[in-house]
Coordinates of C-alpha atoms in Angstrom, one line a residue:
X1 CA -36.3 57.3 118.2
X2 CA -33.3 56.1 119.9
X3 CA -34.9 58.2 123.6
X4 CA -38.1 56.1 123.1
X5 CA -36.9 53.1 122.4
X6 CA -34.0 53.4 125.6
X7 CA -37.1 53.6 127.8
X8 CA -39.3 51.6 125.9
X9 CA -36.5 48.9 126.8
X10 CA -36.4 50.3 130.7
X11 CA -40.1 50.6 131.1
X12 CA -39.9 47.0 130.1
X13 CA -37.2 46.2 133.1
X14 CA -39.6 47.6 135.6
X15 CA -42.8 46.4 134.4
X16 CA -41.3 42.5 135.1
X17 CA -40.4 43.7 138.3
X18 CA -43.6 45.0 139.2
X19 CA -44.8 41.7 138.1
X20 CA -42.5 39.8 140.0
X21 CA -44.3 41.9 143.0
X22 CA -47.9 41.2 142.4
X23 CA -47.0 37.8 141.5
X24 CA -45.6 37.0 144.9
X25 CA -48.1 39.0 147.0
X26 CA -50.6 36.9 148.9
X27 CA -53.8 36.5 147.4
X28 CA -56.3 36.2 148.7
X29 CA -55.6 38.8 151.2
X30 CA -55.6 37.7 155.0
X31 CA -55.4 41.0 156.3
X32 CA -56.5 44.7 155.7
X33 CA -52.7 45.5 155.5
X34 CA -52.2 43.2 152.6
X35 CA -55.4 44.3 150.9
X36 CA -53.9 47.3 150.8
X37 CA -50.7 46.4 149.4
X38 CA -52.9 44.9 146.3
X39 CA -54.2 48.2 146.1
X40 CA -50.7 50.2 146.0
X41 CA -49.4 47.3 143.9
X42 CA -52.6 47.8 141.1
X43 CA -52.2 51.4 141.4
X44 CA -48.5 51.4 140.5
X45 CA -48.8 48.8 137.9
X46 CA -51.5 51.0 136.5
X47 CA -49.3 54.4 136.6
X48 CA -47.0 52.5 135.2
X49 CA -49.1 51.7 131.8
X50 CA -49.9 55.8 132.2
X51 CA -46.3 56.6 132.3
X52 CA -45.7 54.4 128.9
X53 CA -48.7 55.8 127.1
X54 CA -47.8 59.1 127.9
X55 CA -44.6 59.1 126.8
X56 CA -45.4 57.4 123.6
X57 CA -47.7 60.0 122.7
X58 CA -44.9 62.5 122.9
X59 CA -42.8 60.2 120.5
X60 CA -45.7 60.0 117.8
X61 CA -45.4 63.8 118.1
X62 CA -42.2 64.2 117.4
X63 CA -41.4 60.8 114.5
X64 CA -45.0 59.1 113.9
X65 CA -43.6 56.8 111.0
X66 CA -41.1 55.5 113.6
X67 CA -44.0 54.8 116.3
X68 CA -45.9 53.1 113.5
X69 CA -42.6 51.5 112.1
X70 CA -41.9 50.6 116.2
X71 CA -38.5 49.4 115.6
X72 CA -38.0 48.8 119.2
X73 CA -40.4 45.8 118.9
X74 CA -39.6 42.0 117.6
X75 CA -41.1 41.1 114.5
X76 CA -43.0 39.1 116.2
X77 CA -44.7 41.5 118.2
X78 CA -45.1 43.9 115.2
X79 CA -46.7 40.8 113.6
X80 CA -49.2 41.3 116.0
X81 CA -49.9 44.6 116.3
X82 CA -52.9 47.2 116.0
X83 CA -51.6 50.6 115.2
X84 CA -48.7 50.3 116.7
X85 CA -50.1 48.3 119.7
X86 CA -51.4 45.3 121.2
X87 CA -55.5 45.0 120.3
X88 CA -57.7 46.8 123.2
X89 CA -59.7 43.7 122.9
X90 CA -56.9 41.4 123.7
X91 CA -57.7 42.9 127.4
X92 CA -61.2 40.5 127.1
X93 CA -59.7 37.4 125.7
X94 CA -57.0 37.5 128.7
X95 CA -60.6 37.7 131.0
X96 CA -62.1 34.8 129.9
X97 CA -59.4 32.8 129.1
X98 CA -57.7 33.3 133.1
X99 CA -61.4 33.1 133.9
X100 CA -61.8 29.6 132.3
X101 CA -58.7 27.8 133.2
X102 CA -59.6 29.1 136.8
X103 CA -62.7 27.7 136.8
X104 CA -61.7 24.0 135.2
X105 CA -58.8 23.4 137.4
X106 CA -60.8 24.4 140.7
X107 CA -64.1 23.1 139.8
X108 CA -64.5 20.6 142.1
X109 CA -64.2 23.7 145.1
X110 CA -66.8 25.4 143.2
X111 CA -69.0 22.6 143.3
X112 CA -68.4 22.9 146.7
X113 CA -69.1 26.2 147.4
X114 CA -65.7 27.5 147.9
X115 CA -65.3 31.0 147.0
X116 CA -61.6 32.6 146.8
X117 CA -62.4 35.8 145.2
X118 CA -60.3 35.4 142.3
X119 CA -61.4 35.7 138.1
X120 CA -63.0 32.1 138.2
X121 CA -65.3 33.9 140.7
X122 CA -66.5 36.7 138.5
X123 CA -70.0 37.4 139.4
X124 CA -73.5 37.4 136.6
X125 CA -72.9 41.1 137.0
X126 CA -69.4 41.5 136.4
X127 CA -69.8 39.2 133.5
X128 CA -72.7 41.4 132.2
X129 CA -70.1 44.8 132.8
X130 CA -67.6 42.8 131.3
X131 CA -69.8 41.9 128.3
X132 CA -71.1 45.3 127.3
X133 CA -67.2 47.2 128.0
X134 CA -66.5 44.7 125.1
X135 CA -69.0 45.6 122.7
X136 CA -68.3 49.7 123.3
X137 CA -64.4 48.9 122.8
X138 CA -65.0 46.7 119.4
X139 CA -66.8 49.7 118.2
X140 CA -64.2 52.2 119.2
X141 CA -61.8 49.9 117.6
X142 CA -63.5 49.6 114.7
X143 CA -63.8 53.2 114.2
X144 CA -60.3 53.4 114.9
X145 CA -59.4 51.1 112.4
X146 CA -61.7 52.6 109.4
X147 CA -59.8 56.2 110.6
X148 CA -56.5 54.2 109.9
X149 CA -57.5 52.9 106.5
X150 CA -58.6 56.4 105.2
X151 CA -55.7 57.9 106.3
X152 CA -53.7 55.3 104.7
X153 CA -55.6 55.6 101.4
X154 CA -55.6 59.4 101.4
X155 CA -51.9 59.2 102.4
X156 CA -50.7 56.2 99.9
X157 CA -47.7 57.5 97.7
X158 CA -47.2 61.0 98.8
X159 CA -45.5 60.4 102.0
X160 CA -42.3 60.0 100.0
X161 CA -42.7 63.3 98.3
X162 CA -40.8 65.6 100.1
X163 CA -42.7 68.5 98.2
X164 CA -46.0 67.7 99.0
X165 CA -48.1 70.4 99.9
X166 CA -50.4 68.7 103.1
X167 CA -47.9 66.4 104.2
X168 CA -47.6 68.0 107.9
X169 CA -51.9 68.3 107.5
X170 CA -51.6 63.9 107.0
X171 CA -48.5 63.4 109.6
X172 CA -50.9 65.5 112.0
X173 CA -53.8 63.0 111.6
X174 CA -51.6 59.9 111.8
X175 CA -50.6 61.4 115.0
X176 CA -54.1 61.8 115.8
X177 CA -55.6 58.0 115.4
X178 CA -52.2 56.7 117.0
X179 CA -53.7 58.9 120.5
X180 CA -57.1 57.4 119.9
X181 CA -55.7 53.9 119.6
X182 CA -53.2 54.6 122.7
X183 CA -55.7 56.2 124.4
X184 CA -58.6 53.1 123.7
X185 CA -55.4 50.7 124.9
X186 CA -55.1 52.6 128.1
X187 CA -59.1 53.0 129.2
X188 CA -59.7 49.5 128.3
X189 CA -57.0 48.0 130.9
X190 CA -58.2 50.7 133.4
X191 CA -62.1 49.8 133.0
X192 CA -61.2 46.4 133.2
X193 CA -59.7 46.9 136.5
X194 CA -62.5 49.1 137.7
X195 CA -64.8 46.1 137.3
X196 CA -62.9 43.6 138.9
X197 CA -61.8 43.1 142.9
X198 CA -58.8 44.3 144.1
X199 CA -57.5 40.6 144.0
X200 CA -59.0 39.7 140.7
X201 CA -57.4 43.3 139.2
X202 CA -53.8 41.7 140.1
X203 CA -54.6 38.5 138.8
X204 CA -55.9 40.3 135.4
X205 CA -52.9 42.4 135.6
X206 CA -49.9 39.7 136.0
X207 CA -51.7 37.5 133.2
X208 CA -51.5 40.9 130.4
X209 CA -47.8 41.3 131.7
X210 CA -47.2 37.4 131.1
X211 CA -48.4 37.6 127.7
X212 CA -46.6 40.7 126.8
X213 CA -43.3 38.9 128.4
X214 CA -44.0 35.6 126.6
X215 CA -44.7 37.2 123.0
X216 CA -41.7 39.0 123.6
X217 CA -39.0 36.3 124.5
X218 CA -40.9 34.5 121.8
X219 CA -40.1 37.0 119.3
X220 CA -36.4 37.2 120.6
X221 CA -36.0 33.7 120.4
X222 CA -37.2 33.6 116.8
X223 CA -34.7 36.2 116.1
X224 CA -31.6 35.2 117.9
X225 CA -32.2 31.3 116.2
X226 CA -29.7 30.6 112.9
X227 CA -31.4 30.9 109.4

């Protein structure tokens, strides 16, 4: 795991400089030109969460103990995780939560009639999108998670048996609900972007970054501090 968890630690390098590019790109847009560059930027961004998925995949292939175990991560973050990853529905909470705190510290433009384009603009429709994307993923997640609970019944004392008959059968379907859940992580993030603007995508996109950043120093911090 020591190839994963090198580029696990490079990905990491290049996803806070992408977010070092959306977050100083002007928004809202004053120009097609700089539209554009939103667009490139969400498009790289999003490649970039492809690349790491993708990747990942081929690591649970080869080790998927060590993608479960995910050594690479701070306590912390393992803490938090949901087979061997951040919740798909996390994605939703970062929505309304950027969405709210938008709306309350600009609310006396809205009551205005001032209209920026960004998450505390989110139309009744988006909202409704929104809504029902949440609902399918909870159930996907939920399915996910009873897959994860069998397996980890079925699977409960034998995996240390070097002699047991179907242990490459029971590796093979832990490698299989790690690509559902990495593959529910992914198409979560990218339907959430389909549904939002261009400017409201980047503003989505540097808030999950944030978060992954601030959970992480957190969980650095925690471990670096004396006992």
């Amino acid at each position: 795991m020591s190839c994963f968890t090198h580029f696990h630690e490079t990905w990491f390098d290049k996803l806070r400089l992408l977010l070092n590019q959306l977050s100083s790109a002007p928004r809202p847009p004053s120009s097609p030109e700089q539209h554009q560059h939103l667009v490139d930027l969400v498009h790289k961004v999003m490649s970039h969460y492809t690349e790491y998925y993708r990747v990942k995949a081929l690591a649970a292939q080869r080790d998927a103990l060590s993608v479960i175990a995910a050594p690479w991560d701070t306590c912390l973050e393992r803490s938090l995780h949901w087979i061997a990853g951040w919740r798909p529905t996390t994605a939703f909470h970062i929505i309304y939560t950027e969405s709210s705190i938008q709306f309350e510290s600009h609310i006396a433009d809205i009551l205005r009639g001032l209209s920026t384009g960004d998450l505390r603009d989110l139309s009744p429709a988006q909202f409704r999108l929104i809504s029902e994307l949440q609902s399918e993923t909870i159930r996907e997640e939920n399915a996910i998670t009873e897959d994860i609970s069998a397996w980890q019944d079925g699977a409960s004392g034998q995996l240390l048996d070097d002699y047991c008959a179907d242990i490459e059968e029971k590796i093979g379907r832990l490698v299989n609900v790690l690509e559902k859940a990495e593959n529910l992580r992914l198409r979560t993030v990218q339907r959430v972007v389909d549904l939002l603007t261009t400017q409201q995508a980047v503003e989505f996109l540097i808030a999950m970054a944030e978060l992954q950043f601030g959970i992480r120093a957190w969980g650095q911090n925690q471990e670096r501090a004396p006992a």
